[in-house]
Coordinates of N, CA and C in Angstrom, one line a residue:
M21 N -183.7 63.7 -23.8 CA -183.7 64.5 -22.6 C -183.5 66.1 -23.1
E22 N -184.5 66.8 -22.3 CA -184.4 68.2 -22.8 C -183.6 68.9 -21.6
A23 N -182.8 69.9 -22.0 CA -182.0 70.7 -21.0 C -182.1 72.2 -21.3
A24 N -181.8 73.0 -20.3 CA -181.7 74.4 -20.4 C -180.3 74.9 -19.8
I25 N -179.8 75.7 -20.6 CA -178.4 76.2 -20.2 C -178.6 77.7 -19.7
F26 N -177.9 78.0 -18.6 CA -177.9 79.4 -18.0 C -176.6 79.7 -17.6
D27 N -176.2 81.0 -17.9 CA -174.9 81.7 -17.5 C -175.1 82.1 -16.1
L28 N -174.1 81.9 -15.2 CA -174.2 82.3 -13.9 C -174.1 83.9 -13.8
D29 N -173.0 84.4 -14.4 CA -172.7 85.8 -14.2 C -173.6 86.7 -15.1
G30 N -174.5 87.4 -14.6 CA -175.2 88.3 -15.3 C -176.7 87.7 -15.6
V31 N -176.9 86.5 -15.4 CA -178.2 85.9 -15.7 C -178.9 85.4 -14.3
I32 N -178.1 84.3 -13.7 CA -178.5 83.9 -12.4 C -178.1 84.8 -11.3
A33 N -176.9 85.3 -11.5 CA -176.3 86.3 -10.4 C -176.3 87.6 -11.1
N34 N -176.8 88.7 -10.4 CA -176.7 90.0 -10.8 C -175.2 90.5 -10.5
V35 N -174.5 90.9 -11.4 CA -173.1 91.2 -11.2 C -172.9 92.8 -11.4
N36 N -173.9 93.6 -11.4 CA -173.7 94.9 -11.6 C -172.8 95.7 -10.7
E37 N -173.0 95.3 -9.5 CA -172.3 96.0 -8.3 C -170.7 95.7 -8.5
R38 N -170.5 94.5 -8.9 CA -169.1 94.1 -9.2 C -168.5 94.7 -10.4
I39 N -169.2 94.8 -11.3 CA -168.8 95.7 -12.6 C -168.6 97.1 -12.3
E40 N -169.4 97.7 -11.5 CA -169.3 99.1 -11.0 C -168.1 99.2 -10.2
K41 N -167.8 98.3 -9.3 CA -166.7 98.3 -8.4 C -165.3 98.4 -9.3
A42 N -165.4 97.5 -10.3 CA -164.0 97.4 -11.0 C -163.9 98.7 -11.9
L43 N -165.0 99.2 -12.4 CA -164.9 100.5 -13.3 C -164.5 101.5 -12.4
N44 N -165.0 101.7 -11.2 CA -164.7 102.8 -10.3 C -163.2 102.7 -10.0
E45 N -162.6 101.5 -9.8 CA -161.3 101.4 -9.4 C -160.4 101.9 -10.5
L46 N -160.9 101.9 -11.7 CA -160.2 102.2 -13.0 C -160.5 103.7 -13.3
G47 N -161.4 104.3 -12.6 CA -161.8 105.8 -12.9 C -162.7 105.8 -14.2
K48 N -163.5 104.8 -14.5 CA -164.3 104.7 -15.7 C -165.8 104.7 -15.2
K49 N -166.6 105.1 -16.2 CA -168.1 104.8 -15.8 C -168.7 103.7 -16.7
K50 N -168.1 103.5 -17.9 CA -168.7 102.5 -18.8 C -167.6 101.5 -19.3
L51 N -168.1 100.4 -19.6 CA -167.0 99.4 -20.2 C -166.4 99.9 -21.5
N52 N -167.2 100.4 -22.3 CA -166.7 100.8 -23.6 C -165.7 102.0 -23.5
E53 N -165.3 102.6 -22.3 CA -164.3 103.5 -22.1 C -163.0 102.9 -21.8
L54 N -162.8 101.7 -21.7 CA -161.7 101.0 -21.3 C -160.8 100.8 -22.5
S55 N -159.4 101.0 -22.3 CA -158.4 100.7 -23.3 C -158.2 99.2 -23.1
R56 N -157.4 98.7 -24.1 CA -157.0 97.4 -24.0 C -156.3 96.8 -22.6
G57 N -155.2 97.7 -22.3 CA -154.7 97.5 -21.0 C -155.6 97.5 -19.8
E58 N -156.5 98.5 -19.9 CA -157.5 98.7 -18.7 C -158.5 97.4 -18.7
K59 N -158.8 97.0 -19.9 CA -159.6 95.7 -20.0 C -159.1 94.7 -19.2
K60 N -157.7 94.4 -19.4 CA -157.1 93.3 -18.6 C -157.1 93.6 -17.1
K61 N -156.9 94.8 -16.7 CA -157.0 95.1 -15.2 C -158.4 95.0 -14.8
F62 N -159.5 95.3 -15.7 CA -160.7 95.3 -15.3 C -161.1 93.8 -14.9
W63 N -160.7 92.9 -15.7 CA -161.1 91.4 -15.5 C -160.3 90.9 -14.3
E64 N -159.1 91.4 -14.0 CA -158.5 90.9 -12.8 C -159.3 91.5 -11.6
I65 N -159.7 92.7 -11.6 CA -160.6 93.2 -10.5 C -161.8 92.4 -10.4
F66 N -162.6 92.4 -11.6 CA -163.9 91.7 -11.6 C -163.9 90.3 -11.1
L67 N -162.8 89.6 -11.4 CA -162.8 88.2 -11.0 C -162.2 87.9 -9.6
N68 N -161.9 89.0 -9.1 CA -161.4 88.9 -7.7 C -162.4 88.2 -6.7
P69 N -162.0 87.1 -6.2 CA -163.0 86.4 -5.3 C -163.5 87.1 -4.1
E70 N -162.7 88.0 -3.6 CA -163.2 89.0 -2.6 C -164.3 89.7 -3.0
L71 N -164.7 89.9 -4.3 CA -165.8 90.8 -4.6 C -167.0 90.0 -5.0
L72 N -166.9 88.7 -4.8 CA -168.3 87.8 -5.1 C -169.3 88.2 -4.2
E73 N -169.0 88.6 -3.1 CA -170.0 88.9 -2.1 C -170.9 90.0 -2.5
L74 N -170.5 90.9 -3.7 CA -171.3 91.8 -4.1 C -172.3 91.4 -5.1
D75 N -172.3 90.1 -5.5 CA -173.3 89.5 -6.4 C -174.7 89.3 -5.8
K76 N -175.6 89.5 -6.4 CA -176.9 89.2 -5.9 C -177.8 88.2 -6.6
P77 N -178.4 87.3 -6.1 CA -179.2 86.2 -7.0 C -180.3 87.0 -7.6
N78 N -180.5 86.5 -8.8 CA -181.7 87.0 -9.6 C -182.8 86.0 -9.4
M79 N -183.7 86.3 -8.3 CA -184.7 85.3 -7.9 C -185.7 85.0 -9.0
D80 N -186.0 85.8 -9.9 CA -187.0 85.5 -11.0 C -186.3 84.4 -11.8
I81 N -185.1 84.4 -12.1 CA -184.5 83.3 -12.9 C -184.3 82.1 -12.1
I82 N -183.9 82.3 -10.8 CA -183.9 81.0 -9.9 C -185.2 80.3 -9.9
D83 N -186.3 81.1 -9.7 CA -187.6 80.4 -9.7 C -188.0 79.8 -11.0
Y84 N -187.6 80.4 -12.0 CA -187.8 79.9 -13.4 C -187.1 78.5 -13.5
I85 N -185.8 78.5 -13.1 CA -185.1 77.2 -13.2 C -185.7 76.2 -12.4
K86 N -186.1 76.5 -11.3 CA -186.8 75.6 -10.4 C -188.0 75.0 -11.1
K87 N -188.7 75.7 -11.7 CA -189.9 75.2 -12.6 C -189.5 74.4 -13.6
L88 N -188.5 74.7 -14.4 CA -187.9 73.9 -15.5 C -187.5 72.5 -14.9
K89 N -186.8 72.6 -13.8 CA -186.3 71.3 -13.2 C -187.5 70.5 -12.8
D90 N -188.4 71.0 -12.1 CA -189.8 70.4 -11.7 C -190.3 69.6 -13.0
R91 N -190.3 70.2 -14.1 CA -190.7 69.7 -15.4 C -190.0 68.6 -15.9
G92 N -188.8 68.5 -15.3 CA -187.8 67.2 -15.7 C -186.8 67.7 -16.6
L93 N -186.6 69.0 -16.8 CA -185.5 69.4 -17.7 C -184.2 69.3 -16.9
K94 N -183.1 68.9 -17.6 CA -181.8 69.0 -17.0 C -181.3 70.5 -17.1
I95 N -180.8 70.9 -16.0 CA -180.3 72.3 -15.8 C -178.7 72.3 -15.8
I96 N -178.3 73.1 -16.8 CA -176.8 73.3 -16.9 C -176.5 74.7 -16.8
I97 N -175.5 75.0 -15.8 CA -175.1 76.4 -15.4 C -173.5 76.4 -15.9
V98 N -173.4 77.4 -16.7 CA -172.0 77.9 -17.2 C -171.5 79.1 -16.6
T99 N -170.2 79.1 -16.5 CA -169.4 80.4 -16.1 C -168.1 80.5 -16.5
G100 N -167.6 81.8 -16.5 CA -166.2 82.0 -16.9 C -165.4 82.0 -15.7
R101 N -165.9 81.8 -14.4 CA -165.2 81.7 -13.2 C -164.2 80.6 -13.2
T102 N -163.3 80.7 -12.2 CA -162.5 79.6 -12.0 C -163.1 78.6 -11.0
Q103 N -162.6 77.5 -10.7 CA -163.2 76.6 -9.8 C -163.0 77.2 -8.4
K104 N -162.0 78.0 -8.1 CA -161.8 78.5 -6.9 C -162.9 79.7 -6.4
Q105 N -163.4 80.2 -7.6 CA -164.3 81.4 -7.4 C -165.8 80.8 -7.2

């Protein structure tokens, strides 16, 4: 059986707005500007379930996944999110 694996965040879902929101809350413009402590806070903000509404589907990838599924491939989606998210 053939399979294709896709990451949810950043591949299937565009998370740029959520990244920008978390960076703005920390007063930063880029991820590489974050200190170790700020990185921890960044992830707390970024993974906040209330911000998930900022994510936008990447329709090109979704269409591609549908084509692969129609060809009989098993589709596996992975994420770093918790089950609650």
